[in-house]
Coordinates of C-alpha atoms in Angstrom, one line a residue:
Chain A
M1 CA -134.2 313.0 244.1
H2 CA -133.4 315.7 241.5
R3 CA -130.1 314.3 240.4
L4 CA -127.8 311.4 241.1
N5 CA -125.9 311.9 244.3
L6 CA -122.2 311.1 244.7
A7 CA -122.8 307.8 246.4
Q8 CA -125.0 306.6 243.5
A9 CA -122.5 307.8 241.0
N10 CA -119.8 305.7 242.7
T11 CA -122.0 302.7 242.8
L12 CA -122.8 303.1 239.1
I13 CA -119.0 303.2 238.3
E14 CA -118.2 300.2 240.4
A15 CA -121.0 298.2 238.8
A16 CA -120.0 299.1 235.3
L17 CA -116.3 298.2 235.9
A18 CA -117.4 295.0 237.6
K19 CA -119.4 294.1 234.5
G20 CA -116.4 294.8 232.3
A21 CA -114.3 292.5 234.5
E22 CA -116.9 289.8 234.3
L23 CA -117.0 290.0 230.5
G24 CA -113.2 290.3 230.2
L25 CA -113.3 293.6 228.4
K26 CA -110.5 296.0 227.7
P27 CA -109.7 298.8 230.2
L28 CA -112.9 300.9 230.6
T29 CA -113.6 304.5 231.4
V30 CA -116.9 305.4 233.1
T31 CA -118.3 308.9 233.6
I32 CA -121.4 309.9 235.6
H33 CA -123.2 313.1 234.9
D34 CA -126.0 315.2 236.4
P35 CA -129.0 316.1 234.2
G36 CA -127.1 319.2 232.9
G37 CA -124.3 316.9 231.6
Y38 CA -121.8 318.0 234.3
L39 CA -119.5 315.3 235.7
I40 CA -120.3 314.0 239.1
A41 CA -117.6 311.3 239.1
C42 CA -115.4 309.3 236.7
Q43 CA -112.8 306.6 236.7
R44 CA -110.4 305.6 233.9
Q45 CA -108.9 302.2 234.3
D46 CA -105.1 301.6 233.9
G47 CA -104.2 301.3 230.3
A48 CA -107.1 303.4 228.9
S49 CA -105.9 306.1 226.6
N50 CA -105.8 309.9 227.1
M51 CA -109.1 310.9 225.5
R52 CA -111.3 308.3 227.2
V53 CA -112.9 310.5 229.8
K54 CA -113.9 313.0 227.0
L55 CA -115.2 310.1 224.9
A56 CA -117.3 308.6 227.6
G57 CA -118.5 312.1 228.6
G58 CA -119.4 312.9 225.0
K59 CA -121.6 309.8 224.9
A60 CA -123.4 310.7 228.1
A61 CA -123.6 314.5 227.6
G62 CA -124.7 314.0 224.0
A63 CA -127.5 311.7 225.1
L64 CA -128.7 314.3 227.6
A65 CA -128.4 317.1 225.0
L66 CA -130.7 315.4 222.6
G67 CA -132.8 313.3 225.0
V68 CA -132.0 309.9 223.5
S69 CA -129.2 307.3 224.0
S70 CA -125.9 307.7 222.2
R71 CA -126.8 304.5 220.3
T72 CA -129.8 306.3 218.8
I73 CA -127.5 309.3 218.0
G74 CA -125.2 306.9 216.2
D75 CA -128.1 305.6 214.2
M76 CA -129.1 309.2 213.4
A77 CA -125.6 309.9 212.3
V78 CA -125.8 307.0 209.8
D79 CA -129.1 308.2 208.4
R80 CA -128.4 312.0 208.4
P81 CA -124.6 312.5 208.8
H82 CA -124.9 316.3 208.0
F83 CA -127.4 316.8 210.8
I84 CA -125.4 315.1 213.5
A85 CA -122.2 316.7 212.3
A86 CA -123.9 320.1 212.7
V87 CA -125.2 319.3 216.1
D88 CA -121.8 318.1 217.2
T89 CA -120.2 321.4 216.1
M90 CA -122.9 323.2 218.1
S91 CA -122.3 321.0 221.1
E92 CA -119.9 322.6 223.6
G93 CA -118.9 319.4 225.4
G94 CA -118.7 317.3 222.3
M95 CA -121.1 314.5 221.2
V96 CA -120.0 311.0 220.5
P97 CA -122.5 309.1 218.2
A98 CA -121.8 305.6 219.4
A99 CA -123.5 303.2 221.9
G100 CA -122.4 303.5 225.5
G101 CA -124.1 306.7 226.7
V102 CA -127.4 306.2 228.5
I103 CA -129.8 308.6 230.2
I104 CA -130.7 307.5 233.7
C105 CA -134.2 308.0 235.3
D106 CA -135.5 307.4 238.8
G107 CA -138.5 305.3 239.5
S108 CA -140.9 308.1 238.5
G109 CA -139.3 308.5 235.1
T110 CA -137.6 311.8 235.9
V111 CA -134.2 312.2 234.3
V112 CA -131.5 312.2 237.1
G113 CA -128.4 312.0 235.0
A114 CA -126.5 309.8 232.6
I115 CA -123.7 307.3 232.3
G116 CA -121.0 307.1 229.6
V117 CA -118.8 304.0 229.1
T118 CA -116.0 303.6 226.6
G119 CA -113.0 301.2 226.0
D120 CA -114.4 298.1 224.3
T121 CA -116.8 297.7 221.5
S122 CA -119.7 300.1 221.6
D123 CA -122.1 297.2 222.3
N124 CA -120.0 296.0 225.2
D125 CA -119.7 299.5 226.5
E126 CA -123.4 299.9 226.5
A127 CA -123.9 296.5 228.1
C128 CA -121.8 297.7 231.1
A129 CA -123.8 301.0 231.3
L130 CA -127.1 299.1 231.3
A131 CA -125.8 296.6 233.9
A132 CA -124.7 299.5 236.1
I133 CA -128.1 301.2 236.0
E134 CA -129.9 298.0 236.9
A135 CA -127.4 297.3 239.7
A136 CA -128.0 300.7 241.2
G137 CA -131.8 300.3 241.2
L138 CA -132.3 302.9 238.5
R139 CA -133.8 302.9 235.0
A140 CA -132.4 303.5 231.6
K141 CA -134.5 305.9 229.5
N142 CA -135.9 304.1 226.5
Chain B
M1 CA -94.2 304.0 237.9
H2 CA -94.8 306.6 235.2
R3 CA -98.2 307.7 236.2
L4 CA -100.7 307.3 239.0
N5 CA -102.8 304.2 238.7
L6 CA -106.6 304.2 239.3
A7 CA -106.2 302.7 242.7
Q8 CA -103.9 305.5 243.8
A9 CA -106.3 308.0 242.2
N10 CA -109.2 306.7 244.2
T11 CA -107.1 306.7 247.4
L12 CA -106.1 310.3 246.8
I13 CA -109.7 311.4 246.3
E14 CA -110.9 309.6 249.4
A15 CA -108.1 311.1 251.5
A16 CA -108.8 314.6 250.2
L17 CA -112.6 314.3 250.9
A18 CA -111.8 312.9 254.4
K19 CA -109.6 315.9 255.1
G20 CA -112.4 318.2 254.0
A21 CA -114.8 316.4 256.3
E22 CA -112.4 316.6 259.2
L23 CA -112.0 320.4 258.7
G24 CA -115.7 320.9 258.2
L25 CA -115.3 322.4 254.7
K26 CA -117.9 323.1 252.1
P27 CA -118.7 320.4 249.5
L28 CA -115.5 319.6 247.6
T29 CA -114.6 318.4 244.2
V30 CA -111.4 316.5 243.6
T31 CA -109.8 315.6 240.3
I32 CA -106.8 313.3 239.7
H33 CA -104.8 313.7 236.5
D34 CA -102.0 311.8 234.8
P35 CA -98.8 313.6 233.8
G36 CA -100.5 314.7 230.5
G37 CA -103.2 316.5 232.5
Y38 CA -105.9 313.9 231.5
L39 CA -108.4 312.9 234.1
I40 CA -108.0 309.5 235.8
A41 CA -110.8 310.0 238.3
C42 CA -112.9 312.7 239.9
Q43 CA -115.6 313.1 242.5
R44 CA -117.9 316.0 243.1
Q45 CA -119.7 316.1 246.4
D46 CA -123.4 316.7 246.7
G47 CA -124.1 320.5 246.6
A48 CA -121.1 321.4 244.6
S49 CA -121.9 323.7 241.7
N50 CA -121.8 322.8 238.0
M51 CA -118.4 324.1 237.0
R52 CA -116.4 322.5 239.9
V53 CA -114.9 319.6 238.0
K54 CA -113.6 322.0 235.4
L55 CA -112.3 324.3 238.2
A56 CA -110.4 321.6 240.0
G57 CA -109.2 320.2 236.7
G58 CA -108.0 323.7 235.7
K59 CA -106.0 324.0 238.8
A60 CA -104.3 320.6 238.4
A61 CA -103.8 320.6 234.6
G62 CA -102.6 324.2 234.8
A63 CA -100.0 323.1 237.3
L64 CA -98.8 320.4 235.0
A65 CA -98.8 322.7 232.1
L66 CA -96.4 325.2 233.7
G67 CA -94.6 322.8 236.1
V68 CA -95.5 324.7 239.2
S69 CA -98.4 324.6 241.7
S70 CA -101.6 326.5 240.9
R71 CA -100.7 328.6 244.0
T72 CA -97.6 329.8 242.2
I73 CA -99.6 330.4 239.1
G74 CA -101.9 332.6 241.1
D75 CA -98.9 334.6 242.4
M76 CA -97.7 334.9 238.8
A77 CA -101.1 336.1 237.8
V78 CA -100.9 338.9 240.3
D79 CA -97.5 340.0 239.2
R80 CA -98.0 339.5 235.4
P81 CA -101.7 339.3 234.6
H82 CA -101.1 339.7 230.9
F83 CA -98.8 336.7 230.8
I84 CA -101.1 334.3 232.6
A85 CA -104.1 335.6 230.6
A86 CA -102.2 334.7 227.4
V87 CA -101.2 331.3 228.7
D88 CA -104.7 330.7 229.8
T89 CA -106.1 331.4 226.4
M90 CA -103.5 329.1 225.0
S91 CA -104.4 326.4 227.4
E92 CA -106.8 323.9 226.0
G93 CA -108.3 322.7 229.2
G94 CA -108.2 326.0 231.0
M95 CA -106.0 327.2 233.8
V96 CA -107.2 328.3 237.2
P97 CA -104.7 330.6 239.0
A98 CA -105.6 329.8 242.6
A99 CA -104.2 327.4 245.2
G100 CA -105.5 323.8 245.2
G101 CA -103.7 322.3 242.2
V102 CA -100.6 320.3 243.2
I103 CA -98.2 318.3 241.1
I104 CA -97.5 314.8 242.5
C105 CA -94.2 313.0 242.4
D106 CA -93.2 309.5 243.3
G107 CA -90.3 308.7 245.7
S108 CA -87.7 309.3 243.0
G109 CA -89.0 312.8 242.2
T110 CA -90.6 311.7 238.9
V111 CA -93.9 313.5 238.1
V112 CA -96.7 311.0 238.1
G113 CA -99.7 313.3 237.9
A114 CA -101.6 316.0 239.8
I115 CA -104.5 316.7 242.1
G116 CA -107.0 319.5 241.9
V117 CA -109.3 320.5 244.8
T118 CA -112.0 323.2 244.8
G119 CA -115.0 324.1 246.9
D120 CA -113.7 326.0 250.0
T121 CA -111.1 328.7 250.3
S122 CA -108.1 328.2 248.1
D123 CA -105.9 327.7 251.1
N124 CA -108.3 325.0 252.5
D125 CA -108.5 323.4 249.0
E126 CA -104.7 323.1 248.9
A127 CA -104.6 321.8 252.5
C128 CA -106.8 318.9 251.4
A129 CA -104.7 318.3 248.3
L130 CA -101.5 318.1 250.3
A131 CA -103.0 315.9 253.0
A132 CA -104.2 313.5 250.3
I133 CA -100.7 313.3 248.7
E134 CA -99.2 312.5 252.1
A135 CA -101.8 309.9 252.9
A136 CA -101.1 308.2 249.6
G137 CA -97.4 307.9 250.3
L138 CA -96.5 310.3 247.5
R139 CA -94.8 313.7 247.4
A140 CA -96.0 317.2 246.4
K141 CA -93.6 318.8 243.9
N142 CA -92.1 321.9 245.6
Chain C
M1 CA -139.8 319.6 241.6
H2 CA -136.4 319.1 240.1
R3 CA -136.3 322.1 237.9
L4 CA -138.5 325.1 237.1
N5 CA -141.2 324.2 234.6
L6 CA -142.2 326.4 231.7
A7 CA -145.2 327.9 233.5
Q8 CA -143.0 329.0 236.3
A9 CA -140.4 330.4 233.9
N10 CA -143.1 332.5 232.1
T11 CA -144.4 333.7 235.5
L12 CA -140.9 334.8 236.5
I13 CA -140.3 336.7 233.3
E14 CA -143.6 338.5 233.5
A15 CA -143.0 339.5 237.1
A16 CA -139.5 340.7 236.3
L17 CA -140.7 342.8 233.4
A18 CA -143.6 344.1 235.5
K19 CA -141.1 345.3 238.1
G20 CA -139.1 347.0 235.5
A21 CA -142.2 348.8 234.2
E22 CA -143.1 349.8 237.8
L23 CA -139.6 351.2 238.3
G24 CA -139.5 352.9 234.9
L25 CA -136.4 351.0 233.8
K26 CA -134.9 350.8 230.4
P27 CA -135.8 347.9 228.1
L28 CA -135.0 344.6 229.9
T29 CA -134.1 341.2 228.9
V30 CA -134.9 338.3 231.1
T31 CA -133.6 334.7 230.8
I32 CA -134.7 331.6 232.9
H33 CA -132.5 328.6 233.1
D34 CA -132.7 325.1 234.4
P35 CA -130.1 323.9 237.0
G36 CA -127.7 323.0 234.2
G37 CA -127.8 326.5 232.9
Y38 CA -129.9 325.7 229.8
L39 CA -132.5 328.2 228.7
I40 CA -136.1 327.4 229.5
A41 CA -137.5 330.7 228.3
C42 CA -136.4 334.3 227.6
Q43 CA -137.9 337.6 226.5
R44 CA -136.0 340.7 225.2
Q45 CA -138.0 343.9 225.3
D46 CA -138.3 346.2 222.2
G47 CA -135.2 348.4 222.1
A48 CA -132.9 346.1 223.9
S49 CA -129.6 345.5 222.0
N50 CA -128.4 342.4 220.2
M51 CA -126.3 340.8 222.9
R52 CA -128.8 341.1 225.8
V53 CA -129.9 337.5 225.8
K54 CA -126.3 336.4 226.1
L55 CA -125.6 338.9 228.8
A56 CA -128.6 337.9 230.9
G57 CA -127.8 334.3 230.3
G58 CA -124.1 334.8 231.3
K59 CA -125.2 336.3 234.6
A60 CA -127.5 333.4 235.3
A61 CA -125.4 330.5 234.0
G62 CA -122.3 332.0 235.6
A63 CA -124.2 332.0 239.0
L64 CA -125.1 328.3 238.5
A65 CA -121.5 327.5 237.5
L66 CA -120.0 328.8 240.6
G67 CA -122.9 328.4 243.0
V68 CA -123.2 332.1 243.9
S69 CA -125.0 335.1 242.6
S70 CA -123.5 337.1 239.7
R71 CA -123.2 340.0 242.2
T72 CA -120.8 337.9 244.3
I73 CA -118.9 337.0 241.1
G74 CA -118.6 340.7 240.4
D75 CA -117.2 341.2 243.8
M76 CA -114.8 338.3 243.2
A77 CA -113.7 339.9 239.9
V78 CA -112.8 343.1 241.7
D79 CA -110.8 341.3 244.3
R80 CA -109.1 338.7 242.1
P81 CA -109.5 339.8 238.5
H82 CA -107.1 337.1 237.2
F83 CA -109.1 334.4 238.8
I84 CA -112.5 335.4 237.3
A85 CA -110.8 336.1 233.9
A86 CA -109.6 332.5 233.9
V87 CA -112.9 331.1 235.0
D88 CA -114.6 333.1 232.3
T89 CA -112.3 331.8 229.6
M90 CA -113.1 328.3 230.9
S91 CA -116.8 328.9 230.9
E92 CA -118.4 327.7 227.7
G93 CA -121.5 329.8 227.9
G94 CA -119.8 332.9 229.1
M95 CA -119.8 334.5 232.6
V96 CA -121.0 338.0 233.3
P97 CA -119.6 339.3 236.6
A98 CA -122.3 341.9 237.5
A99 CA -125.4 341.8 239.6
G100 CA -128.7 340.5 238.0
G101 CA -128.1 336.7 237.9
V102 CA -129.7 334.9 240.8
I103 CA -129.9 331.2 241.7
I104 CA -133.4 330.0 242.4
C105 CA -134.3 327.4 245.1
D106 CA -137.6 325.7 245.9
G107 CA -139.0 325.7 249.5
S108 CA -136.6 322.9 250.5
G109 CA -133.5 324.8 249.4
T110 CA -132.9 322.7 246.3
V111 CA -131.6 324.6 243.3
V112 CA -134.2 324.5 240.6
G113 CA -132.7 327.1 238.2
A114 CA -131.7 330.7 237.8
I115 CA -132.8 334.0 236.5
G116 CA -130.8 336.6 234.6
V117 CA -131.8 340.2 234.0
T118 CA -130.0 342.9 232.1
G119 CA -130.8 346.3 230.6
D120 CA -130.7 348.9 233.3
T121 CA -128.1 349.3 236.1
S122 CA -126.9 346.1 237.7
D123 CA -128.6 347.0 240.9
N124 CA -131.9 347.6 239.2
D125 CA -131.5 344.4 237.1
E126 CA -131.0 342.4 240.3
A127 CA -134.0 344.1 242.0
C128 CA -136.2 342.8 239.2
A129 CA -134.8 339.4 239.5
L130 CA -135.4 339.2 243.2
A131 CA -138.9 340.7 242.8
A132 CA -139.7 338.0 240.2
I133 CA -138.5 335.2 242.5
E134 CA -140.6 336.4 245.3
A135 CA -143.7 336.9 243.1
A136 CA -143.3 333.3 241.9
G137 CA -143.3 331.9 245.4
L138 CA -139.7 330.8 245.2
R139 CA -136.4 331.6 247.0
A140 CA -133.2 333.3 246.0
K141 CA -130.1 331.4 247.0
N142 CA -128.2 333.5 249.5
Chain D
M1 CA -141.5 347.5 211.0
H2 CA -137.9 346.4 210.7
R3 CA -138.1 343.5 213.1
L4 CA -140.6 341.5 215.1
N5 CA -141.5 343.1 218.4
L6 CA -141.7 341.2 221.6
A7 CA -145.5 341.0 221.5
Q8 CA -145.4 339.4 218.0
A9 CA -142.6 337.0 219.2
N10 CA -144.8 335.8 222.1
T11 CA -147.8 335.4 219.8
L12 CA -145.7 333.3 217.4
I13 CA -144.5 331.1 220.3
E14 CA -148.0 330.6 221.6
A15 CA -149.3 329.7 218.2
A16 CA -146.5 327.2 217.5
L17 CA -147.1 325.5 220.8
A18 CA -150.8 325.5 220.2
K19 CA -150.3 323.8 216.9
G20 CA -148.0 321.2 218.6
A21 CA -150.7 320.5 221.1
E22 CA -153.3 320.2 218.4
L23 CA -151.2 317.7 216.6
G24 CA -150.2 315.8 219.7
L25 CA -146.5 316.3 219.2
K26 CA -143.6 315.7 221.6
P27 CA -142.5 318.6 223.8
L28 CA -141.5 321.5 221.6
T29 CA -139.0 324.3 221.9
V30 CA -139.6 327.5 219.9
T31 CA -137.2 330.4 219.4
I32 CA -137.9 333.8 217.8
H33 CA -135.1 335.8 216.3
D34 CA -134.6 339.3 214.9
P35 CA -133.2 339.7 211.4
G36 CA -129.7 339.6 212.9
G37 CA -130.4 336.1 214.3
Y38 CA -130.5 337.3 217.9
L39 CA -133.0 335.8 220.2
I40 CA -136.1 337.9 221.0
A41 CA -137.9 335.2 222.9
C42 CA -138.0 331.4 223.4
Q43 CA -139.9 328.8 225.3
R44 CA -138.8 325.2 226.0
Q45 CA -141.7 322.9 227.0
D46 CA -141.3 320.5 230.0
G47 CA -139.5 317.3 229.0
A48 CA -137.6 318.9 226.2
S49 CA -133.8 318.0 226.4
N50 CA -130.9 320.4 227.2
M51 CA -129.8 321.4 223.7
R52 CA -133.2 322.2 222.3
V53 CA -133.0 326.0 222.5
K54 CA -129.7 325.8 220.6
L55 CA -131.2 323.4 218.0
A56 CA -134.2 325.6 217.4
G57 CA -132.0 328.7 217.3
G58 CA -129.6 327.0 214.9
K59 CA -132.4 326.3 212.5
A60 CA -133.7 329.9 212.6
A61 CA -130.3 331.7 212.7
G62 CA -128.9 329.4 210.0
A63 CA -131.9 330.3 207.8
L64 CA -131.2 334.0 208.3
A65 CA -127.5 333.4 207.7
L66 CA -128.0 331.9 204.3
G67 CA -131.3 333.5 203.4
V68 CA -133.3 330.3 202.9
S69 CA -135.2 328.0 205.2
S70 CA -133.5 325.3 207.2
R71 CA -135.3 322.7 205.1
T72 CA -133.4 324.1 202.1
I73 CA -130.2 324.1 204.0
G74 CA -130.9 320.4 204.8
D75 CA -131.3 319.7 201.1
M76 CA -128.1 321.5 200.4
A77 CA -126.3 319.5 203.0
V78 CA -127.3 316.3 201.3
D79 CA -126.1 317.5 197.9
R80 CA -123.0 319.3 199.1
P81 CA -122.1 318.1 202.6
H82 CA -118.6 319.7 202.5
F83 CA -120.1 323.1 201.8
I84 CA -122.6 323.1 204.6
A85 CA -120.0 321.6 207.0
A86 CA -117.7 324.6 206.2
V87 CA -120.4 327.1 206.5
D88 CA -121.5 325.5 209.8
T89 CA -118.0 325.8 211.2
M90 CA -117.9 329.4 210.1
S91 CA -121.3 330.0 211.8
E92 CA -120.9 331.5 215.2
G93 CA -124.2 330.4 216.5
G94 CA -124.3 327.1 214.8
M95 CA -126.5 326.0 211.9
V96 CA -128.9 323.1 212.0
P97 CA -129.6 321.7 208.5
A98 CA -133.1 320.3 209.1
A99 CA -136.6 321.6 208.5
G100 CA -138.2 323.8 211.3
G101 CA -136.4 327.1 210.8
V102 CA -138.3 329.6 208.7
I103 CA -137.6 333.3 207.7
I104 CA -140.4 335.6 208.5
C105 CA -141.5 338.6 206.3
D106 CA -144.0 341.4 206.8
G107 CA -146.6 342.2 204.2
S108 CA -144.2 344.1 202.0
G109 CA -141.8 341.1 201.9
T110 CA -139.2 342.7 204.2
V111 CA -137.5 340.2 206.5
V112 CA -138.4 340.9 210.1
G113 CA -137.0 337.8 211.8
A114 CA -137.2 334.0 211.9
I115 CA -138.7 331.2 213.9
G116 CA -137.1 327.9 214.9
V117 CA -139.0 324.8 216.1
T118 CA -137.6 321.5 217.4
G119 CA -138.8 318.5 219.3
D120 CA -140.8 316.3 216.9
T121 CA -140.0 315.2 213.4
S122 CA -138.5 318.0 211.2
D123 CA -141.6 318.0 209.1
N124 CA -143.9 318.5 212.1
D125 CA -141.6 321.1 213.6
E126 CA -141.8 323.1 210.3
A127 CA -145.6 322.7 210.2
C128 CA -145.8 324.4 213.6
A129 CA -143.5 327.2 212.5
L130 CA -145.6 327.8 209.4
A131 CA -148.9 327.7 211.4
A132 CA -147.5 330.2 213.8
I133 CA -146.4 332.6 211.1
E134 CA -149.9 332.4 209.5
A135 CA -151.6 332.9 212.9
A136 CA -149.5 336.0 213.5
G137 CA -150.6 337.5 210.2
L138 CA -147.1 337.3 208.8
R139 CA -145.5 335.6 205.9
A140 CA -143.0 332.8 205.5
K141 CA -140.2 333.6 203.0
N142 CA -140.4 331.2 200.1

């Protein structure tokens, strides 16, 4: 497996939305990306605002761009705001420095894509992302 | 109903992909947009190339931007290439002047969103878009 | 193998430049990309002009974006100039509609990256790209 | 000599990667630029993330743009974030305000290009850049 296939992408979205429902979260948007950061699938729940697909995508594609989770990028932005601001300007797809974007690996540790979640608090967004990865039998990159 | 809801968006995608399978088309990518052109949902089939979500989205969002189908925009581009080139540059999300992007209305004729399909010939892409709209009990804007 | 590794990328570049030397071509620039279009390696020969890495990269990344060789994209641009102009505007990395950008597959037919060559005629550029792929024991996508 | 030639560029890359291996660093990406900031050559090691060529290039091209090392630009960004943010926006290729981008001079002090390194800590990245310049018999601009 060199990248997530569409069936896996749909499974990941369903699992993330199910977790959001279980936790009673606000309307969520979930994006699934191949290792190049390109969308494979996305779903934006009713009531979620206009920019949500871009926000979720920026979390996930940013994670793939730098090779770390968007939570870590958020921490970097606190420590070195000028650095992340510059990288964000450089980033064609946009980079969202907040938890909720997680790189996905297969069993061998190979990067096969990423998931981005937005809509509730960043911590809750990330909890849904991690739950989805586990439900799909995949691994989050540390 | 002022815009497609997520359930309708997923139904539209499934119907478009089903039509593609029935016709034996190449891997398809389908995007569903609200009346503002923002993605509600998308799916890119295995084997579809990197830019396909953008291409499908450019067909659909371009249709909403000008208020006509992307087929008509393609015809306009043949007649007045300078005009569509300028509008394209102006377009934030990009505009793809080829059949496959169709504005969707409800029973009263109100615009509720758009669908974009790419992957096979433009004619086949549009056939899948129209089949999906019919399957979902909605109407294509003439 | 999910993408070309660096050793393969370097082999591809050396083979393309060797072909150029054999044919007595002008200074060449060769870029090697992963399936997402991101550079793995590049070399620009002495005497090649400023924009050459971008040009070679635009051939290769454009091929990956649309899933066909840059030669085919060049043919599409002749048939439907408005369409390729719009796709080019949409393309973040730029798209160069001329032969010399070729998608690379492994033995199973999985896309593992792309090569872009520029500097001589487009036909000669492509000849070097194809020779490099063969020399590296890989396959050009048809 | 008005700019690095390709042979020197390859020597610089090999030396930087050798230093990284010696120090046991994470996967590195090294870019070599002519005095105009244009890429002559680059190599991204296996496991390095998508944006790494851009990041290394932003360090090196930013150094050439302002005439000081990217370490100094990082210091400027701490002191005057609004200034570097503005310059960054103005910068076509992007500017990365962190150590690892170093201007390269020949024996007479003439600028002949720059090197950018990314992948480990900024200090380690810069150590590899400086080691490469020394190994190639060139000088870092103070």
